Structure formats: structure tokens, C-alpha cells
Short mmCIF file of C-alpha atoms and ligand atoms in Angstrom, two decimals:
data_model
loop_
_atom_site.label_atom_id
_atom_site.label_comp_id
_atom_site.label_asym_id
_atom_site.label_seq_id
_atom_site.Cartn_x
_atom_site.Cartn_y
_atom_site.Cartn_z
CA MET A 22 24.61 -26.68 9.89
CA THR A 23 26.57 -26.57 6.63
CA ASP A 24 24.58 -26.73 3.39
CA ALA A 25 23.94 -30.40 2.82
CA PRO A 26 21.08 -31.03 0.45
CA SER A 27 21.47 -34.77 0.99
CA TYR A 28 19.90 -34.55 4.47
CA GLY A 29 16.31 -35.75 4.70
CA PHE A 30 13.31 -33.53 5.34
CA ASP A 31 13.04 -34.44 9.03
CA THR A 32 16.65 -33.38 9.60
CA LEU A 33 16.38 -30.18 7.59
CA GLN A 34 13.16 -29.03 9.30
CA ILE A 35 15.15 -28.89 12.56
CA HIS A 36 18.59 -27.78 11.40
CA ALA A 37 18.46 -25.88 8.10
CA GLY A 38 19.59 -22.26 8.50
CA ALA A 39 20.44 -22.61 12.20
CA ARG A 40 23.80 -22.87 13.91
CA PRO A 41 24.89 -22.37 17.53
CA ASP A 42 24.89 -18.65 18.30
CA PRO A 43 28.42 -17.38 17.52
CA ALA A 44 28.43 -15.01 20.52
CA THR A 45 27.14 -17.34 23.27
CA GLY A 46 26.94 -20.86 21.88
CA ALA A 47 23.17 -20.86 22.50
CA ARG A 48 21.86 -24.02 20.82
CA GLN A 49 18.36 -22.72 20.13
CA THR A 50 18.18 -19.75 17.74
CA PRO A 51 18.07 -16.60 19.92
CA ILE A 52 15.34 -14.01 19.46
CA TYR A 53 17.40 -11.03 18.31
CA GLN A 54 15.13 -8.40 19.78
CA THR A 55 16.78 -5.35 18.24
CA THR A 56 15.86 -2.79 15.62
CA SER A 57 19.37 -1.88 14.55
CA TYR A 58 22.96 -3.13 14.28
CA VAL A 59 26.17 -1.21 14.99
CA PHE A 60 28.29 -0.61 11.87
CA ARG A 61 32.01 -1.42 12.21
CA ASP A 62 32.88 1.95 10.65
CA ALA A 63 31.59 4.36 8.01
CA ASP A 64 32.97 2.26 5.12
CA HIS A 65 31.15 -0.81 6.43
CA ALA A 66 27.91 1.17 6.62
CA ALA A 67 28.32 2.42 3.06
CA ALA A 68 29.08 -1.08 1.74
CA LEU A 69 25.93 -2.45 3.41
CA PHE A 70 23.74 0.31 1.99
CA ASN A 71 25.26 -0.25 -1.47
CA LEU A 72 24.42 -3.99 -1.19
CA GLN A 73 28.13 -4.68 -1.81
CA GLU A 74 28.31 -6.52 1.49
CA VAL A 75 25.51 -8.57 3.02
CA GLY A 76 24.80 -7.79 6.65
CA TYR A 77 22.36 -6.29 9.10
CA ILE A 78 21.29 -2.65 8.96
CA TYR A 79 17.80 -2.27 10.39
CA SER A 80 15.14 -4.83 11.28
CA ARG A 81 12.58 -3.55 8.76
CA LEU A 82 14.95 -5.11 6.21
CA THR A 83 16.68 -8.03 7.93
CA ASN A 84 17.00 -9.61 11.37
CA PRO A 85 19.13 -12.63 12.37
CA THR A 86 16.19 -14.63 13.81
CA VAL A 87 14.07 -13.95 10.74
CA ALA A 88 17.06 -14.82 8.54
CA VAL A 89 17.24 -18.34 10.03
CA LEU A 90 13.57 -18.85 9.19
CA GLN A 91 14.15 -17.54 5.66
CA GLU A 92 17.01 -19.96 5.11
CA ARG A 93 15.01 -22.85 6.56
CA LEU A 94 12.01 -22.17 4.32
CA ALA A 95 14.21 -21.74 1.24
CA THR A 96 15.86 -25.10 2.01
CA LEU A 97 12.62 -26.99 2.66
CA GLU A 98 11.03 -25.59 -0.50
CA GLY A 99 14.15 -26.15 -2.63
CA GLY A 100 14.55 -22.44 -3.43
CA VAL A 101 17.61 -20.18 -3.49
CA GLY A 102 16.23 -17.57 -1.10
CA ALA A 103 13.20 -16.44 0.87
CA VAL A 104 11.76 -13.21 2.23
CA CYS A 105 9.58 -13.39 5.33
CA CYS A 106 6.90 -10.81 6.04
CA SER A 107 4.08 -9.98 8.42
CA SER A 108 1.27 -12.20 7.02
CA GLY A 109 0.30 -14.43 4.15
CA HIS A 110 -1.54 -11.57 2.50
CA ALA A 111 1.58 -9.42 2.77
CA ALA A 112 3.52 -12.24 1.07
CA GLN A 113 1.16 -12.14 -1.90
CA ILE A 114 1.70 -8.40 -2.40
CA LEU A 115 5.45 -8.84 -1.87
CA ALA A 116 5.51 -11.59 -4.53
CA LEU A 117 3.60 -9.55 -7.09
CA PHE A 118 5.24 -6.17 -6.37
CA PRO A 119 8.49 -6.62 -8.39
CA LEU A 120 6.55 -8.11 -11.31
CA MET A 121 3.61 -5.77 -11.72
CA ALA A 122 3.06 -2.19 -12.87
CA PRO A 123 -0.13 -0.22 -13.54
CA GLY A 124 -2.02 -1.95 -16.38
CA CYS A 125 -0.55 -5.39 -15.61
CA ASN A 126 -2.60 -8.40 -14.58
CA VAL A 127 -2.26 -11.71 -12.74
CA VAL A 128 -4.16 -14.78 -13.94
CA ALA A 129 -5.50 -16.45 -10.79
CA SER A 130 -7.30 -19.68 -9.97
CA THR A 131 -10.98 -19.44 -9.02
CA ARG A 132 -10.26 -21.83 -6.12
CA LEU A 133 -8.45 -19.63 -3.61
CA TYR A 134 -8.61 -18.61 0.05
CA GLY A 135 -11.52 -16.14 0.29
CA GLY A 136 -9.32 -13.27 1.44
CA THR A 137 -7.10 -13.75 -1.60
CA VAL A 138 -10.08 -13.51 -3.94
CA THR A 139 -11.00 -10.18 -2.31
CA GLN A 140 -7.40 -8.92 -2.36
CA PHE A 141 -7.04 -9.82 -6.05
CA SER A 142 -10.49 -8.81 -7.29
CA GLN A 143 -10.78 -5.54 -5.33
CA THR A 144 -7.81 -4.16 -3.45
CA ILE A 145 -5.03 -4.55 -6.03
CA LYS A 146 -7.09 -2.38 -8.41
CA ARG A 147 -5.94 0.58 -6.31
CA PHE A 148 -2.41 -0.14 -7.58
CA GLY A 149 -3.65 -0.22 -11.18
CA TRP A 150 -3.22 -4.03 -11.23
CA SER A 151 -5.97 -6.51 -12.03
CA ALA A 152 -6.71 -10.22 -11.80
CA THR A 153 -8.36 -12.56 -14.29
CA PHE A 154 -9.90 -15.61 -12.58
CA VAL A 155 -9.91 -18.96 -14.38
CA ASP A 156 -10.45 -22.62 -13.56
CA THR A 157 -6.82 -23.78 -13.47
CA ASP A 158 -7.90 -27.36 -14.27
CA ASP A 159 -8.82 -26.00 -17.73
CA LEU A 160 -5.36 -25.45 -19.22
CA ASP A 161 -6.78 -23.97 -22.44
CA ALA A 162 -8.65 -21.38 -20.36
CA VAL A 163 -5.40 -20.49 -18.58
CA ARG A 164 -3.60 -20.18 -21.93
CA ASP A 165 -6.38 -17.95 -23.29
CA ALA A 166 -6.43 -15.76 -20.18
CA ILE A 167 -2.71 -14.92 -20.44
CA ASP A 168 -2.27 -11.75 -22.50
CA GLU A 169 0.65 -9.39 -23.18
CA ASN A 170 0.05 -7.62 -19.84
CA THR A 171 0.04 -10.79 -17.73
CA ARG A 172 2.96 -10.91 -15.30
CA ALA A 173 2.14 -14.02 -13.26
CA VAL A 174 -0.19 -16.99 -12.85
CA PHE A 175 -1.29 -17.70 -9.26
CA CYS A 176 -2.78 -20.83 -7.71
CA GLU A 177 -2.85 -22.81 -4.47
CA SER A 178 -1.31 -26.29 -4.43
CA ILE A 179 -4.05 -27.72 -2.19
CA ALA A 180 -6.81 -25.17 -2.58
CA ASN A 181 -8.95 -23.48 0.02
CA PRO A 182 -11.55 -24.26 1.15
CA GLY A 183 -12.34 -27.57 -0.55
CA GLY A 184 -8.90 -29.20 -0.38
CA TYR A 185 -8.85 -29.64 -4.17
CA VAL A 186 -5.43 -30.45 -5.56
CA THR A 187 -3.70 -28.62 -8.41
CA ASP A 188 -1.55 -30.30 -11.06
CA ILE A 189 1.32 -27.82 -10.75
CA ARG A 190 3.49 -29.50 -13.41
CA ALA A 191 0.74 -29.15 -16.04
CA LEU A 192 0.20 -25.50 -15.14
CA ALA A 193 3.95 -24.79 -15.17
CA ASP A 194 4.17 -26.09 -18.74
CA VAL A 195 1.63 -23.41 -19.73
CA THR A 196 3.37 -20.59 -17.84
CA ASP A 197 6.80 -21.66 -19.18
CA ALA A 198 5.52 -21.49 -22.76
CA ALA A 199 4.03 -18.04 -22.06
CA GLY A 200 7.20 -16.73 -20.36
CA VAL A 201 5.46 -15.72 -17.11
CA PRO A 202 6.24 -16.99 -13.59
CA LEU A 203 3.95 -19.44 -11.83
CA ILE A 204 3.34 -18.43 -8.19
CA VAL A 205 2.04 -21.22 -5.94
CA ASP A 206 0.49 -20.62 -2.53
CA ASN A 207 1.72 -23.71 -0.67
CA THR A 208 0.09 -22.85 2.68
CA THR A 209 -2.24 -25.82 2.94
CA ALA A 210 0.16 -28.46 1.60
CA THR A 211 3.39 -27.18 3.22
CA PRO A 212 6.74 -28.36 1.79
CA TYR A 213 6.18 -31.69 3.55
CA LEU A 214 3.36 -32.66 1.18
CA CYS A 215 4.29 -30.68 -1.91
CA ASN A 216 7.35 -29.02 -3.46
CA PRO A 217 5.95 -26.63 -6.06
CA ILE A 218 9.45 -25.59 -7.22
CA ALA A 219 10.34 -29.18 -8.10
CA GLN A 220 7.19 -29.19 -10.25
CA GLY A 221 8.02 -25.98 -12.09
CA ALA A 222 6.82 -23.07 -9.90
CA ALA A 223 8.95 -19.91 -10.08
CA LEU A 224 7.86 -18.54 -6.69
CA VAL A 225 6.16 -20.05 -3.65
CA VAL A 226 4.17 -18.03 -1.12
CA HIS A 227 3.08 -19.05 2.36
CA SER A 228 0.85 -17.92 5.13
CA THR A 229 3.19 -19.17 7.89
CA THR A 230 0.26 -18.41 10.22
CA LYS A 231 -1.16 -21.85 9.38
CA TYR A 232 0.55 -25.26 9.33
CA LEU A 233 4.14 -24.02 9.36
CA THR A 234 3.73 -22.39 12.79
CA GLY A 235 1.03 -24.95 13.43
CA ASN A 236 -0.58 -23.88 16.67
CA GLY A 237 -2.37 -20.63 16.00
CA THR A 238 0.05 -18.28 17.75
CA VAL A 239 1.42 -15.74 15.23
CA THR A 240 0.67 -14.39 11.77
CA GLY A 241 3.40 -14.40 9.18
CA GLY A 242 4.16 -14.95 5.53
CA ALA A 243 6.99 -15.81 3.19
CA VAL A 244 7.96 -15.68 -0.48
CA ILE A 245 10.40 -18.34 -1.62
CA ASP A 246 12.27 -17.85 -4.90
CA SER A 247 13.20 -20.86 -7.02
CA GLY A 248 16.00 -18.85 -8.67
CA ASN A 249 14.97 -20.51 -11.92
CA PHE A 250 13.04 -17.76 -13.69
CA ASP A 251 14.94 -15.73 -16.30
CA TRP A 252 13.79 -12.17 -15.53
CA SER A 253 15.82 -10.82 -18.46
CA ALA A 254 14.38 -13.13 -21.16
CA SER A 255 11.82 -10.44 -22.05
CA ASP A 256 11.27 -6.78 -21.24
CA LYS A 257 8.28 -7.69 -19.04
CA PHE A 258 10.07 -7.39 -15.68
CA PRO A 259 12.02 -4.12 -15.78
CA SER A 260 12.23 -3.82 -11.95
CA LEU A 261 14.48 -6.89 -12.04
CA SER A 262 16.11 -6.71 -15.49
CA ALA A 263 16.54 -2.95 -16.10
CA PRO A 264 18.05 -0.18 -13.93
CA GLU A 265 15.77 0.14 -10.85
CA PRO A 266 15.15 3.83 -10.12
CA ALA A 267 14.17 2.98 -6.52
CA TYR A 268 17.75 1.75 -5.89
CA HIS A 269 19.91 4.32 -7.70
CA GLY A 270 19.67 2.46 -11.01
CA LEU A 271 20.88 -0.93 -9.74
CA LYS A 272 20.19 -3.81 -12.16
CA PHE A 273 19.06 -6.57 -9.79
CA HIS A 274 19.18 -9.52 -12.18
CA GLU A 275 22.55 -8.59 -13.63
CA THR A 276 24.03 -7.94 -10.15
CA PHE A 277 22.54 -10.76 -8.09
CA GLY A 278 21.76 -13.44 -10.70
CA SER A 279 19.42 -16.10 -9.32
CA LEU A 280 19.07 -14.14 -6.06
CA ALA A 281 17.67 -11.05 -7.84
CA PHE A 282 14.10 -11.54 -6.63
CA THR A 283 15.16 -12.15 -3.01
CA PHE A 284 17.38 -9.06 -2.91
CA HIS A 285 14.67 -6.95 -4.53
CA GLY A 286 12.11 -8.24 -2.02
CA ILE A 287 14.25 -7.05 0.88
CA ALA A 288 15.98 -3.97 -0.53
CA ILE A 289 12.83 -2.50 -2.10
CA GLY A 290 9.79 -4.58 -1.06
CA LEU A 291 10.37 -4.59 2.71
CA ARG A 292 12.23 -1.26 2.69
CA ASP A 293 9.34 0.64 1.06
CA LEU A 294 6.24 -1.42 1.87
CA GLY A 295 7.37 -2.24 5.41
CA MET A 296 5.36 -5.44 6.02
CA THR A 297 8.19 -6.94 8.06
CA MET A 298 8.07 -10.11 10.16
CA ASN A 299 9.15 -9.48 13.75
CA PRO A 300 11.71 -11.76 15.44
CA GLN A 301 9.19 -13.11 18.00
CA ALA A 302 6.97 -14.34 15.19
CA ALA A 303 9.97 -15.92 13.45
CA HIS A 304 10.83 -17.71 16.72
CA TYR A 305 7.36 -19.25 17.07
CA THR A 306 7.38 -20.31 13.43
CA LEU A 307 10.84 -21.87 13.75
CA MET A 308 9.56 -23.85 16.77
CA GLY A 309 6.58 -25.02 14.74
CA ILE A 310 8.59 -26.11 11.72
CA GLU A 311 10.75 -28.41 13.88
CA THR A 312 7.76 -30.81 14.09
CA LEU A 313 6.19 -30.09 10.69
CA SER A 314 6.47 -33.58 9.19
CA LEU A 315 5.09 -35.27 12.33
CA ARG A 316 2.12 -32.93 12.52
CA MET A 317 1.33 -32.99 8.81
CA GLN A 318 1.32 -36.78 8.73
CA ARG A 319 -1.09 -36.84 11.68
CA HIS A 320 -3.30 -34.13 10.11
CA CYS A 321 -3.51 -36.28 6.95
CA ASP A 322 -4.17 -39.53 8.84
CA ASN A 323 -6.90 -37.92 10.95
CA ALA A 324 -8.48 -36.14 7.98
CA ILE A 325 -8.94 -39.32 5.95
CA LYS A 326 -10.58 -41.03 8.96
CA VAL A 327 -12.97 -38.13 9.63
CA ALA A 328 -13.74 -37.54 5.93
CA SER A 329 -14.53 -41.26 5.43
CA TRP A 330 -16.88 -41.24 8.41
CA LEU A 331 -18.66 -38.06 7.26
CA GLU A 332 -19.07 -39.41 3.72
CA GLN A 333 -21.08 -42.45 4.89
CA ASP A 334 -23.32 -40.36 7.20
CA ASP A 335 -26.92 -39.76 6.03
CA ARG A 336 -26.99 -36.17 7.26
CA VAL A 337 -24.08 -35.25 5.00
CA ASP A 338 -24.59 -34.53 1.30
CA TYR A 339 -20.99 -34.74 0.12
CA VAL A 340 -17.38 -34.41 1.34
CA THR A 341 -14.70 -32.78 -0.82
CA TYR A 342 -11.55 -34.38 0.59
CA ALA A 343 -9.19 -35.26 -2.30
CA GLY A 344 -7.90 -38.26 -0.32
CA LEU A 345 -11.30 -40.03 -0.66
CA PRO A 346 -11.55 -42.53 -3.55
CA SER A 347 -14.90 -40.90 -4.46
CA SER A 348 -13.21 -37.53 -5.13
CA PRO A 349 -12.71 -36.49 -8.76
CA TYR A 350 -9.24 -35.39 -7.60
CA TYR A 351 -8.29 -38.77 -6.09
CA GLU A 352 -6.08 -40.01 -8.95
CA ARG A 353 -4.29 -36.67 -9.18
CA ALA A 354 -3.83 -36.64 -5.39
CA LEU A 355 -2.17 -40.08 -5.50
CA ALA A 356 0.13 -38.98 -8.32
CA CYS A 357 1.04 -35.44 -7.17
CA TYR A 358 0.56 -35.58 -3.37
CA PRO A 359 1.53 -39.15 -2.45
CA LYS A 360 2.03 -38.44 1.29
CA GLY A 361 -1.52 -37.09 1.70
CA THR A 362 -3.68 -34.06 1.03
CA SER A 363 -3.48 -32.15 4.32
CA GLY A 364 -6.19 -31.59 6.89
CA LEU A 365 -8.49 -29.18 5.09
CA PHE A 366 -11.78 -29.98 3.38
CA THR A 367 -15.44 -29.03 3.20
CA PHE A 368 -18.64 -30.98 3.54
CA ALA A 369 -22.22 -30.13 2.66
CA VAL A 370 -24.94 -30.55 5.29
CA LYS A 371 -28.38 -31.67 4.07
CA GLY A 372 -30.16 -29.11 6.25
CA GLY A 373 -28.51 -26.24 4.32
CA TYR A 374 -27.57 -22.81 5.70
CA GLU A 375 -29.59 -23.14 8.96
CA ALA A 376 -28.18 -26.56 9.83
CA CYS A 377 -24.61 -25.34 9.17
CA ILE A 378 -25.09 -22.46 11.61
CA LYS A 379 -26.45 -24.86 14.28
CA LEU A 380 -23.65 -27.34 13.65
CA VAL A 381 -20.83 -24.88 14.27
CA ASP A 382 -22.46 -23.80 17.52
CA ALA A 383 -23.08 -27.35 18.76
CA LEU A 384 -19.50 -28.66 18.48
CA ASP A 385 -17.39 -29.03 21.64
CA ILE A 386 -13.88 -29.93 20.46
CA PHE A 387 -13.96 -28.07 17.17
CA SER A 388 -13.48 -24.32 17.55
CA HIS A 389 -15.48 -21.93 15.37
CA VAL A 390 -12.67 -19.72 14.09
CA ALA A 391 -11.34 -18.08 10.93
CA ASN A 392 -8.07 -19.98 10.90
CA LEU A 393 -6.74 -23.28 9.64
CA GLY A 394 -3.68 -25.44 10.12
CA ASP A 395 -3.83 -25.50 13.93
CA THR A 396 -3.09 -28.49 16.18
CA ARG A 397 -6.72 -27.99 17.29
CA SER A 398 -9.59 -28.94 14.99
CA LEU A 399 -11.38 -25.91 13.57
CA ILE A 400 -14.60 -25.29 11.71
CA ILE A 401 -16.11 -22.37 9.87
CA HIS A 402 -19.19 -21.69 7.79
CA SER A 403 -17.44 -19.94 4.90
CA ALA A 404 -20.53 -18.40 3.27
CA SER A 405 -21.39 -16.38 6.37
CA THR A 406 -17.79 -15.49 7.29
CA THR A 407 -14.56 -15.76 5.22
CA HIS A 408 -16.39 -15.83 1.87
CA ARG A 409 -19.12 -13.37 2.88
CA GLN A 410 -17.75 -10.53 0.70
CA LEU A 411 -17.92 -12.73 -2.41
CA THR A 412 -20.88 -12.89 -4.79
CA PRO A 413 -22.99 -16.11 -4.69
CA GLU A 414 -21.34 -17.12 -8.00
CA GLN A 415 -17.85 -16.56 -6.55
CA GLN A 416 -18.86 -18.55 -3.43
CA GLU A 417 -20.00 -21.50 -5.54
CA ALA A 418 -16.87 -21.30 -7.74
CA ALA A 419 -14.71 -21.28 -4.60
CA GLY A 420 -16.57 -24.32 -3.21
CA ALA A 421 -18.10 -22.29 -0.37
CA GLY A 422 -21.85 -22.42 -1.01
CA PRO A 423 -24.43 -21.75 1.79
CA ASN A 424 -24.79 -25.46 2.72
CA VAL A 425 -21.04 -25.99 3.08
CA VAL A 426 -18.78 -25.91 6.15
CA ARG A 427 -14.99 -25.98 6.05
CA ILE A 428 -13.03 -27.98 8.59
CA SER A 429 -9.37 -28.04 9.46
CA ILE A 430 -8.66 -31.36 11.13
CA GLY A 431 -6.27 -31.12 14.08
CA ILE A 432 -3.99 -33.72 15.62
CA GLU A 433 -6.34 -34.81 18.42
CA ASP A 434 -7.64 -38.36 18.81
CA PRO A 435 -9.66 -38.98 15.61
CA ASP A 436 -12.35 -40.98 17.43
CA ASP A 437 -13.08 -37.96 19.63
CA LEU A 438 -13.41 -35.74 16.56
CA ILE A 439 -15.88 -38.15 14.96
CA ALA A 440 -17.94 -38.41 18.16
CA ASP A 441 -18.06 -34.61 18.42
CA LEU A 442 -19.27 -34.25 14.82
CA ASP A 443 -21.83 -37.00 15.40
CA GLN A 444 -23.45 -35.32 18.41
CA ALA A 445 -23.39 -31.88 16.75
CA LEU A 446 -24.95 -33.18 13.50
CA THR A 447 -27.72 -34.70 15.63
CA LYS A 448 -28.42 -31.29 17.17
CA ALA A 449 -28.14 -29.51 13.80
CA CYS A 450 -30.27 -31.87 11.72
CA GLY A 451 -32.75 -33.07 14.33
C1 LIG B 520 -4.64 -17.75 5.58
C2 LIG B 520 -4.26 -17.84 4.16
C3 LIG B 520 -3.76 -16.75 3.47
C4 LIG B 520 -3.58 -15.40 4.13
O1 LIG B 520 -2.64 -15.49 5.14
P1 LIG B 520 -2.65 -14.52 6.44
O2 LIG B 520 -1.45 -14.99 7.20
O3 LIG B 520 -3.94 -14.75 7.14
O4 LIG B 520 -2.53 -13.14 5.91
C5 LIG B 520 -3.39 -16.91 2.15
N1 LIG B 520 -3.54 -18.09 1.54
C6 LIG B 520 -4.02 -19.17 2.16
C7 LIG B 520 -4.14 -20.46 1.43
C8 LIG B 520 -4.39 -19.09 3.50
O5 LIG B 520 -4.90 -20.17 4.12
#
């Protein structure tokens, strides 16, 4: 399909980036199961390695199936380019890598996927990086947390595990004034419910493992570049603005303009860190994205029905779904996420830790798994699993206290989901 930004979302989720295979006419994007690509001649090879010509060299860097997914994600998110990688966590490292250096920090929301809190508070220290966690609803706190060594601000659009919604526009005003990029993890919202770039984000990251693929088959990640951030406005981002020693002194921003971050992500990020997406995974994710809008609408419709039922049940203390009028995030959700707030939320069970454990074991339709964004409904007790490595204070701040379970509402019949929760709550709470 030719670039046609006037097409609607439902058209683009099927066609963007794809065209009939030039060799065979195959209508569906083939899985290019190859590690390498034959150079036309030695000059062609040299031009590719010099980044003077764009083409395929080796599948650690680029692959035609993965390239279709990259173009589709860039189109759906309204970016200029995207780099896919092996998982959502890989995407986070790939996003930070060109920006950070030893001694630099990222200012991150306290409301994040548990694994991200661990990655940011522990593992990135090995690189000499650090994270400062703040409540991103408190814009003054974000402003105060940004110092001369801050290279990015990181948040989730619809945040794990509580389904709280972030006002990206308000946060982008703060990062714009500070001259640092805003990175938004758009995994839970997907581009169907939220376009962070349209609201001022510089970069978007995804765990494509979740709603984008949509049926729990493959792990993957992506970084989408808005192309809007001026990497040369300060001397804070020398990997992009100054001669890059890891690519014989190439100046990425000067050479590639708005595509600097995307080229850097492939030519240095994937080349040297090697967290590549394989073409099979790209295939499954492309299949998933074809039905993204249909699934997301059903996830949202089911979630509001289940959340409303849980909220009126005596055995339930509270429900965090931002789509409920009782939520403190309801007004913001209507303004910033008008199509809905996805299928993820938490609820607190009156029986506490013990009742939560019994509940997850008593459910029939819901699967007890550490995943979200599946066609199937899923449940997990965060405090004993995904958020187990966090301190009790971090668990509370992340909305994952001991009496709380997280559910990811699937696209099954909502009445069946409610009946399943009803019988399991009876077993759990007596
Ligand atoms: C799952 C998830 C991640 C990590 O992605 P993986 O594909 O599991 O590495 C990051 N952010 C959010 C919001 C997630 O749900």
C-alpha cells in the first residue's frame, strides 16, 4: 500500500507497511526465514555497510517480515520509524540506550509494570544508569526530579496493574520545557486507544507480547520514534548529535535527520545488543494487529461490564478501572481515552491475601498467568508473583498490595466471566 495517512485506523491496521510479495505475488506477508541476504556485488555490500543505501545485510539488524511490522507500528502510532526487538523489556533498554551514559538518569512513574520497576531500580545500575521514581500525576514533583543528568521521562499511558490513565499532554509540557524526551509505554492502551505521539511523546515503547499480538503466542517489543525530538538542541545526546565512535564517527542526527533514532537503534542498538525480533514472531504479531481495533473495543466493552459488576459486590472492597464513574481517573479517561481504557484493572478482595490466593485457584475460565492482553481472560495475584521482588511500599505505590488481584479481561462472553468470578468469590470468601 502506498503511504496514505488519510486511511482510517481499521484500514491501516491491515495494510500499512505490507504489499504483495514482489517475487511471488503472495498476498500475505511471507515469513522471510533467512539470516542473510546476497549482495549484488562488492560495491553494493560496501554501500549497505556505510548506511549509504538502505537494504538487507543480516537478520540481527533487519529482516523483510520484521520490516513490515516496523512500518505498520510506525504508521499506527504516527511515528517516522520503528525498531522491533525480542521483548518489551528489550524495547525499554533499546529506547534508553542511545540517550543514556554512565551517571545519567531516567525519571520514571511509580505506576509501572512490576518488571519495569525492577529493571529500572536494579538492573540498569549495572550500566551506571539510574532511575528516579515519581508520581507522574504530580507535575511539580516531575519537574523537581529532572536534573542536569536526566535524559528521559518514562511512563505508561494506561498503567499497570491498576489501569490508571496518564495525562500525556500535561507531562509532555514538562518534558518539553526541560528539553528531555518523554517515553511512553503504550502496551496496555495500544495505538487504538491512545496515540502518545499526538499528545507530545518523543518515543513510544511496546511489549508486542500483549494486546498487539493479542493471543499469547510470542514475545516481542518495539520502539517507535516520533521524529519530533531535536537531539542537537543541547549537548545531552552525543550518540545522536556528535560523531558516534561505534559507527566510525557518523553523526546520526546530521545524516538521517528525523530518522536518526531509528537508524541508531538498528545500526548500533540491534547490532551490538542483539535483542532482535525473529521473523516468526513478527508474523504472529502482524496477524494479531489485523484485528486490533475489533479486539480492543471488545476488551473495553467487557471490562466495563465486569468492573461494574465487581464494584457492586459485597465481597469486593474496591475496583480500580478508570472507566468506572467512581474512579478518580474517570474524567481524565473520558477526555484523554474516549474509546475506552483497555481490559486491565485490579480489585481488592475483602478477605485479603488468603482470599486472593483461593480466588485465583477457584476460577475456571480465567487463567492464572503472568501475562495480559490475551483473547482469554487472565488473573494474577501481583503481590505474590509479578510484584514479589518489590518492597511493600513499592507494591502499594504500584497499586499491587497483598489484598489486590489484577485481571486482564478477554473477549469471551462477559456474562460467563461474571458467573465465573461469582462462583470463585463464593469459594474464596466463604
Ligand atoms: C509485559 C510488559 C512489559 C514487558 O514486556 P515483555 O514483552 O514481557 O518483555 C513492559 N511494559 C508493560 C506495560 C507490560 O505489560
